[in-house]
GROMACS .gro file of C-alpha atoms in nm:
model
  352
    1UNK     CA    1  -0.845  -6.259  -0.142
    2UNK     CA    2  -0.913  -6.067  -0.516
    3UNK     CA    3  -1.254  -5.917  -0.426
    4UNK     CA    4  -1.150  -5.787  -0.150
    5UNK     CA    5  -0.783  -5.645  -0.369
    6UNK     CA    6  -1.075  -5.484  -0.615
    7UNK     CA    7  -1.274  -5.309  -0.281
    8UNK     CA    8  -0.913  -5.146  -0.144
    9UNK     CA    9  -0.858  -5.057  -0.519
   10UNK     CA   10  -1.249  -4.855  -0.593
   11UNK     CA   11  -1.214  -4.735  -0.293
   12UNK     CA   12  -0.956  -4.521  -0.274
   13UNK     CA   13  -0.992  -4.471  -0.664
   14UNK     CA   14  -1.283  -4.252  -0.538
   15UNK     CA   15  -1.121  -4.098  -0.273
   16UNK     CA   16  -0.923  -3.961  -0.532
   17UNK     CA   17  -1.205  -3.836  -0.739
   18UNK     CA   18  -1.365  -3.684  -0.505
   19UNK     CA   19  -1.011  -3.479  -0.402
   20UNK     CA   20  -1.014  -3.383  -0.801
   21UNK     CA   21  -1.413  -3.225  -0.843
   22UNK     CA   22  -1.314  -2.925  -1.094
   23UNK     CA   23  -1.431  -2.604  -0.871
   24UNK     CA   24  -1.757  -2.457  -1.038
   25UNK     CA   25  -1.853  -2.146  -1.096
   26UNK     CA   26  -2.185  -1.973  -1.082
   27UNK     CA   27  -2.322  -1.593  -1.159
   28UNK     CA   28  -2.532  -1.366  -1.000
   29UNK     CA   29  -2.739  -1.076  -1.186
   30UNK     CA   30  -2.993  -0.923  -1.049
   31UNK     CA   31  -3.232  -0.954  -1.269
   32UNK     CA   32  -3.319  -1.314  -1.187
   33UNK     CA   33  -3.113  -1.431  -1.546
   34UNK     CA   34  -2.824  -1.610  -1.335
   35UNK     CA   35  -2.802  -1.913  -1.059
   36UNK     CA   36  -2.830  -1.555  -0.793
   37UNK     CA   37  -3.032  -1.228  -0.737
   38UNK     CA   38  -2.764  -1.207  -0.453
   39UNK     CA   39  -2.434  -1.211  -0.375
   40UNK     CA   40  -2.454  -1.346   0.004
   41UNK     CA   41  -2.711  -1.606  -0.129
   42UNK     CA   42  -2.383  -1.724  -0.382
   43UNK     CA   43  -2.157  -1.715  -0.116
   44UNK     CA   44  -2.337  -1.991   0.120
   45UNK     CA   45  -2.432  -2.205  -0.123
   46UNK     CA   46  -2.032  -2.263  -0.331
   47UNK     CA   47  -1.727  -2.404  -0.244
   48UNK     CA   48  -1.373  -2.361  -0.103
   49UNK     CA   49  -1.227  -2.315  -0.479
   50UNK     CA   50  -1.570  -2.165  -0.683
   51UNK     CA   51  -1.580  -1.848  -0.870
   52UNK     CA   52  -1.903  -1.655  -0.831
   53UNK     CA   53  -1.926  -1.389  -1.123
   54UNK     CA   54  -2.176  -1.086  -1.010
   55UNK     CA   55  -2.330  -0.920  -1.308
   56UNK     CA   56  -2.309  -0.530  -1.380
   57UNK     CA   57  -2.544  -0.398  -1.186
   58UNK     CA   58  -2.581  -0.189  -0.874
   59UNK     CA   59  -2.595  -0.446  -0.501
   60UNK     CA   60  -2.732  -0.314  -0.173
   61UNK     CA   61  -2.601  -0.521   0.082
   62UNK     CA   62  -2.341  -0.661   0.342
   63UNK     CA   63  -2.163  -0.989   0.263
   64UNK     CA   64  -1.952  -1.262   0.471
   65UNK     CA   65  -1.673  -1.393   0.309
   66UNK     CA   66  -1.687  -1.721   0.501
   67UNK     CA   67  -1.510  -1.890   0.179
   68UNK     CA   68  -1.204  -1.937  -0.014
   69UNK     CA   69  -1.349  -1.820  -0.304
   70UNK     CA   70  -1.267  -1.578  -0.536
   71UNK     CA   71  -1.605  -1.303  -0.619
   72UNK     CA   72  -1.508  -1.110  -0.974
   73UNK     CA   73  -1.710  -0.900  -1.150
   74UNK     CA   74  -1.758  -1.047  -1.511
   75UNK     CA   75  -1.687  -0.724  -1.698
   76UNK     CA   76  -1.373  -0.625  -1.484
   77UNK     CA   77  -1.502  -0.274  -1.530
   78UNK     CA   78  -1.520  -0.132  -1.129
   79UNK     CA   79  -1.816   0.092  -1.256
   80UNK     CA   80  -2.003  -0.118  -1.383
   81UNK     CA   81  -2.053  -0.322  -1.162
   82UNK     CA   82  -2.120  -0.178  -0.811
   83UNK     CA   83  -2.177  -0.244  -0.433
   84UNK     CA   84  -2.333  -0.062  -0.178
   85UNK     CA   85  -2.400  -0.087   0.173
   86UNK     CA   86  -2.709  -0.232   0.336
   87UNK     CA   87  -2.616  -0.141   0.657
   88UNK     CA   88  -2.294   0.200   0.668
   89UNK     CA   89  -2.187   0.055   1.012
   90UNK     CA   90  -2.072  -0.300   0.908
   91UNK     CA   91  -1.784  -0.440   0.660
   92UNK     CA   92  -1.969  -0.423   0.296
   93UNK     CA   93  -1.683  -0.728   0.235
   94UNK     CA   94  -1.523  -0.852   0.575
   95UNK     CA   95  -1.304  -1.121   0.515
   96UNK     CA   96  -1.282  -1.432   0.738
   97UNK     CA   97  -1.101  -1.715   0.545
   98UNK     CA   98  -0.804  -1.697   0.342
   99UNK     CA   99  -0.731  -1.704  -0.063
  100UNK     CA  100  -0.978  -1.495  -0.160
  101UNK     CA  101  -1.045  -1.280  -0.454
  102UNK     CA  102  -1.231  -0.988  -0.518
  103UNK     CA  103  -1.190  -0.835  -0.777
  104UNK     CA  104  -1.361  -0.512  -0.973
  105UNK     CA  105  -1.625  -0.398  -0.818
  106UNK     CA  106  -1.667  -0.052  -0.727
  107UNK     CA  107  -1.768  -0.006  -0.332
  108UNK     CA  108  -1.898   0.285  -0.119
  109UNK     CA  109  -2.028   0.378   0.170
  110UNK     CA  110  -1.891   0.145   0.440
  111UNK     CA  111  -1.944   0.505   0.665
  112UNK     CA  112  -2.072   0.472   0.971
  113UNK     CA  113  -1.792   0.429   1.267
  114UNK     CA  114  -1.996   0.208   1.552
  115UNK     CA  115  -1.769  -0.009   1.776
  116UNK     CA  116  -1.461   0.092   1.545
  117UNK     CA  117  -1.381   0.197   1.173
  118UNK     CA  118  -1.594  -0.018   0.896
  119UNK     CA  119  -1.465  -0.104   0.621
  120UNK     CA  120  -1.520  -0.182   0.182
  121UNK     CA  121  -1.348  -0.451   0.267
  122UNK     CA  122  -1.161  -0.567   0.578
  123UNK     CA  123  -0.972  -0.915   0.589
  124UNK     CA  124  -0.859  -1.051   1.017
  125UNK     CA  125  -0.650  -1.333   1.037
  126UNK     CA  126  -0.700  -1.307   0.639
  127UNK     CA  127  -0.373  -1.479   0.431
  128UNK     CA  128  -0.246  -1.512   0.076
  129UNK     CA  129  -0.590  -1.343  -0.110
  130UNK     CA  130  -0.544  -1.094  -0.369
  131UNK     CA  131  -0.841  -0.762  -0.353
  132UNK     CA  132  -0.734  -0.617  -0.703
  133UNK     CA  133  -0.922  -0.351  -0.978
  134UNK     CA  134  -1.185  -0.215  -0.697
  135UNK     CA  135  -1.238   0.143  -0.665
  136UNK     CA  136  -1.338   0.158  -0.308
  137UNK     CA  137  -1.516   0.514  -0.236
  138UNK     CA  138  -1.693   0.744   0.063
  139UNK     CA  139  -1.576   0.448   0.384
  140UNK     CA  140  -1.406   0.523   0.680
  141UNK     CA  141  -1.159   0.284   0.498
  142UNK     CA  142  -1.086   0.171   0.239
  143UNK     CA  143  -0.903  -0.158   0.198
  144UNK     CA  144  -0.844  -0.293   0.612
  145UNK     CA  145  -0.611  -0.543   0.650
  146UNK     CA  146  -0.574  -0.680   1.026
  147UNK     CA  147  -0.320  -0.926   1.185
  148UNK     CA  148  -0.356  -1.031   0.748
  149UNK     CA  149  -0.031  -1.165   0.578
  150UNK     CA  150   0.100  -1.192   0.190
  151UNK     CA  151  -0.192  -1.011   0.054
  152UNK     CA  152  -0.141  -0.937  -0.267
  153UNK     CA  153  -0.315  -0.501  -0.337
  154UNK     CA  154  -0.295  -0.406  -0.612
  155UNK     CA  155  -0.471  -0.184  -0.913
  156UNK     CA  156  -0.691  -0.045  -0.675
  157UNK     CA  157  -0.831   0.319  -0.615
  158UNK     CA  158  -0.910   0.436  -0.283
  159UNK     CA  159  -1.051   0.729  -0.242
  160UNK     CA  160  -1.311   0.993  -0.037
  161UNK     CA  161  -1.224   0.765   0.248
  162UNK     CA  162  -1.093   0.812   0.629
  163UNK     CA  163  -0.822   0.609   0.510
  164UNK     CA  164  -0.743   0.482   0.176
  165UNK     CA  165  -0.527   0.145   0.243
  166UNK     CA  166  -0.462   0.040   0.614
  167UNK     CA  167  -0.275  -0.233   0.763
  168UNK     CA  168  -0.248  -0.305   1.131
  169UNK     CA  169  -0.006  -0.534   1.267
  170UNK     CA  170  -0.024  -0.681   0.895
  171UNK     CA  171   0.316  -0.832   0.804
  172UNK     CA  172   0.394  -0.989   0.494
  173UNK     CA  173   0.180  -0.850   0.201
  174UNK     CA  174   0.269  -0.631  -0.135
  175UNK     CA  175   0.081  -0.317  -0.255
  176UNK     CA  176   0.160  -0.255  -0.584
  177UNK     CA  177  -0.026   0.032  -0.812
  178UNK     CA  178  -0.276   0.113  -0.624
  179UNK     CA  179  -0.417   0.516  -0.662
  180UNK     CA  180  -0.472   0.696  -0.331
  181UNK     CA  181  -0.594   0.999  -0.324
  182UNK     CA  182  -0.828   1.283  -0.185
  183UNK     CA  183  -0.826   1.070   0.129
  184UNK     CA  184  -0.731   1.167   0.494
  185UNK     CA  185  -0.438   0.991   0.528
  186UNK     CA  186  -0.325   0.766   0.149
  187UNK     CA  187  -0.194   0.483   0.259
  188UNK     CA  188  -0.147   0.357   0.642
  189UNK     CA  189   0.056   0.124   0.885
  190UNK     CA  190   0.033   0.074   1.218
  191UNK     CA  191   0.252  -0.203   1.357
  192UNK     CA  192   0.292  -0.372   1.064
  193UNK     CA  193   0.625  -0.523   0.926
  194UNK     CA  194   0.778  -0.647   0.604
  195UNK     CA  195   0.547  -0.517   0.300
  196UNK     CA  196   0.670  -0.380   0.008
  197UNK     CA  197   0.540  -0.056  -0.182
  198UNK     CA  198   0.585  -0.036  -0.507
  199UNK     CA  199   0.472   0.170  -0.797
  200UNK     CA  200   0.202   0.308  -0.622
  201UNK     CA  201   0.016   0.671  -0.606
  202UNK     CA  202  -0.062   0.827  -0.320
  203UNK     CA  203  -0.145   1.192  -0.377
  204UNK     CA  204  -0.371   1.515  -0.247
  205UNK     CA  205  -0.461   1.317   0.058
  206UNK     CA  206  -0.539   1.566   0.355
  207UNK     CA  207  -0.287   1.484   0.594
  208UNK     CA  208  -0.050   1.271   0.498
  209UNK     CA  209   0.051   1.045   0.174
  210UNK     CA  210   0.215   0.731   0.332
  211UNK     CA  211   0.254   0.717   0.721
  212UNK     CA  212   0.363   0.446   0.926
  213UNK     CA  213   0.398   0.416   1.294
  214UNK     CA  214   0.407   0.241   1.621
  215UNK     CA  215   0.689  -0.030   1.515
  216UNK     CA  216   0.641  -0.123   1.214
  217UNK     CA  217   0.990  -0.220   1.099
  218UNK     CA  218   1.178  -0.339   0.761
  219UNK     CA  219   0.882  -0.211   0.489
  220UNK     CA  220   0.946  -0.126   0.172
  221UNK     CA  221   0.878   0.195   0.003
  222UNK     CA  222   0.981   0.159  -0.411
  223UNK     CA  223   0.887   0.390  -0.682
  224UNK     CA  224   0.612   0.587  -0.548
  225UNK     CA  225   0.414   0.931  -0.631
  226UNK     CA  226   0.375   1.091  -0.327
  227UNK     CA  227   0.217   1.455  -0.423
  228UNK     CA  228   0.064   1.749  -0.294
  229UNK     CA  229  -0.041   1.694   0.109
  230UNK     CA  230  -0.118   1.873   0.350
  231UNK     CA  231   0.113   1.775   0.616
  232UNK     CA  232   0.416   1.509   0.526
  233UNK     CA  233   0.422   1.299   0.195
  234UNK     CA  234   0.581   0.966   0.388
  235UNK     CA  235   0.604   1.008   0.757
  236UNK     CA  236   0.835   0.687   0.962
  237UNK     CA  237   0.720   0.782   1.338
  238UNK     CA  238   0.702   0.622   1.654
  239UNK     CA  239   1.011   0.299   1.637
  240UNK     CA  240   0.958   0.268   1.294
  241UNK     CA  241   1.292   0.110   1.211
  242UNK     CA  242   1.490  -0.074   0.889
  243UNK     CA  243   1.266   0.094   0.706
  244UNK     CA  244   1.400   0.151   0.328
  245UNK     CA  245   1.233   0.403   0.055
  246UNK     CA  246   1.389   0.421  -0.230
  247UNK     CA  247   1.287   0.570  -0.633
  248UNK     CA  248   1.008   0.730  -0.557
  249UNK     CA  249   0.922   1.099  -0.645
  250UNK     CA  250   0.784   1.324  -0.336
  251UNK     CA  251   0.709   1.656  -0.396
  252UNK     CA  252   0.456   1.967  -0.328
  253UNK     CA  253   0.359   1.862   0.025
  254UNK     CA  254   0.461   2.072   0.373
  255UNK     CA  255   0.718   1.836   0.465
  256UNK     CA  256   0.798   1.535   0.186
  257UNK     CA  257   0.989   1.316   0.410
  258UNK     CA  258   0.940   1.283   0.738
  259UNK     CA  259   1.171   1.072   1.044
  260UNK     CA  260   1.085   1.066   1.404
  261UNK     CA  261   1.134   0.853   1.673
  262UNK     CA  262   1.308   0.523   1.417
  263UNK     CA  263   1.636   0.437   1.351
  264UNK     CA  264   1.802   0.234   1.134
  265UNK     CA  265   1.663   0.383   0.845
  266UNK     CA  266   1.758   0.436   0.441
  267UNK     CA  267   1.659   0.709   0.226
  268UNK     CA  268   1.837   0.649  -0.150
  269UNK     CA  269   1.784   0.737  -0.479
  270UNK     CA  270   1.474   0.961  -0.400
  271UNK     CA  271   1.368   1.244  -0.645
  272UNK     CA  272   1.214   1.509  -0.322
  273UNK     CA  273   1.114   1.838  -0.474
  274UNK     CA  274   0.894   2.099  -0.432
  275UNK     CA  275   0.840   2.087  -0.094
  276UNK     CA  276   0.739   2.374   0.090
  277UNK     CA  277   0.896   2.337   0.430
  278UNK     CA  278   1.196   2.067   0.439
  279UNK     CA  279   1.272   1.788   0.176
  280UNK     CA  280   1.387   1.542   0.388
  281UNK     CA  281   1.307   1.563   0.790
  282UNK     CA  282   1.514   1.371   1.048
  283UNK     CA  283   1.425   1.471   1.412
  284UNK     CA  284   1.300   1.372   1.771
  285UNK     CA  285   1.594   1.078   1.899
  286UNK     CA  286   1.602   0.933   1.534
  287UNK     CA  287   1.959   0.828   1.543
  288UNK     CA  288   2.166   0.561   1.279
  289UNK     CA  289   1.903   0.665   0.947
  290UNK     CA  290   2.090   0.710   0.654
  291UNK     CA  291   2.042   0.933   0.315
  292UNK     CA  292   2.228   0.893   0.076
  293UNK     CA  293   2.234   0.939  -0.332
  294UNK     CA  294   1.891   1.162  -0.295
  295UNK     CA  295   1.833   1.434  -0.516
  296UNK     CA  296   1.647   1.781  -0.388
  297UNK     CA  297   1.515   2.015  -0.596
  298UNK     CA  298   1.336   2.354  -0.481
  299UNK     CA  299   1.268   2.267  -0.161
  300UNK     CA  300   1.269   2.542   0.117
  301UNK     CA  301   1.518   2.348   0.317
  302UNK     CA  302   1.672   2.081   0.192
  303UNK     CA  303   1.773   1.782   0.449
  304UNK     CA  304   1.736   1.891   0.862
  305UNK     CA  305   1.826   1.639   1.047
  306UNK     CA  306   1.938   1.643   1.464
  307UNK     CA  307   2.135   1.354   1.491
  308UNK     CA  308   2.497   1.365   1.401
  309UNK     CA  309   2.487   0.985   1.407
  310UNK     CA  310   2.232   1.015   1.120
  311UNK     CA  311   2.445   0.905   0.777
  312UNK     CA  312   2.411   1.206   0.486
  313UNK     CA  313   2.625   1.205   0.217
  314UNK     CA  314   2.617   1.189  -0.199
  315UNK     CA  315   2.301   1.383  -0.229
  316UNK     CA  316   2.256   1.629  -0.481
  317UNK     CA  317   2.056   1.975  -0.420
  318UNK     CA  318   1.937   2.267  -0.587
  319UNK     CA  319   1.810   2.517  -0.412
  320UNK     CA  320   1.759   2.503  -0.036
  321UNK     CA  321   1.885   2.472   0.286
  322UNK     CA  322   2.121   2.188   0.505
  323UNK     CA  323   2.073   2.254   0.860
  324UNK     CA  324   2.218   2.064   1.181
  325UNK     CA  325   2.391   1.810   0.932
  326UNK     CA  326   2.854   1.798   0.943
  327UNK     CA  327   2.814   1.501   0.668
  328UNK     CA  328   2.930   1.550   0.336
  329UNK     CA  329   2.695   1.672   0.044
  330UNK     CA  330   2.735   1.736  -0.319
  331UNK     CA  331   2.510   2.001  -0.402
  332UNK     CA  332   2.341   2.037  -0.745
  333UNK     CA  333   2.604   2.197  -0.948
  334UNK     CA  334   2.530   2.309  -1.359
  335UNK     CA  335   2.795   2.178  -1.653
  336UNK     CA  336   2.926   2.502  -1.775
  337UNK     CA  337   2.980   2.654  -1.386
  338UNK     CA  338   3.182   2.299  -1.336
  339UNK     CA  339   3.385   2.382  -1.654
  340UNK     CA  340   3.415   2.757  -1.541
  341UNK     CA  341   3.582   2.634  -1.224
  342UNK     CA  342   3.780   2.369  -1.339
  343UNK     CA  343   3.900   2.665  -1.562
  344UNK     CA  344   3.960   2.907  -1.289
  345UNK     CA  345   4.182   2.607  -1.029
  346UNK     CA  346   4.458   2.552  -1.350
  347UNK     CA  347   4.525   2.877  -1.407
  348UNK     CA  348   4.589   2.891  -1.108
  349UNK     CA  349   4.778   2.620  -1.057
  350UNK     CA  350   4.983   2.715  -1.358
  351UNK     CA  351   5.052   3.106  -1.180
  352UNK     CA  352   5.191   2.860  -0.902
   0.00000   0.00000   0.00000
């Protein structure tokens, strides 16, 4: 009986040890001084939870990431660890497994559309992954999320792509401190909900800085810088409802904030200036949107709306006009002028 108990205890102990094996770290280098010379070889030979450190150099490959691993440049500097597409018609990092980290790379050359747009980093059906501190350029899409939820995209620079960052049917993701410039579209959402965009810089994009469409609801855009777009700084369209935009600085675009065919959105506490046509535009069957406590300066027209059901109030306006709204506004008035008006009013009342 004691022998049976002893072997049972040993068996349970071995199971516990097997379940607590420490994650391994392997290395990749072009000069043969590491465990592997190709990133894909390293992925093929590691286990879930392992880390792959890639030493500085130029790597030409398309990588399938089908394990829950961390892939990081050893230097942490994207400029000296470059991943160039071997096949421009395929994704460079094609992530198919949850809990993946990709950090510290320059990723370029997924530039050919064969059957669908190719991306520097592509996540499909992937959750809880981190894409951090990468530079992605000259791809069809820099970072592409398809049906992928609860991922973190932070401190990436996406430039000279068709779309810098693209989310399709992807929910609950955080986009923080990314730079998107010189793309056709900086950041794009399609049918994506409950995402948070904060402290991103979407500037000098050919068409829209941030484009949110087709049922992309309940997203939060806060403290972003959006400037120098040839069309809209921020565009909400095609039944994108219940989104909140606050604390954003939107400047030097054709239209600062455009809402079309979308309802129940809130635009508050934003600084919107120097847009050549309109600061805030709410048109085409858009109703019950709230625009309040914004500062609008030097836009050709400050606010344009086509529906009286939109709530527009307490905005401070310097230069520019308001069209088609009966809502109350607070125009920008310098303190000296306020004192003068107040003094005239007092004199008038005393005369009465």
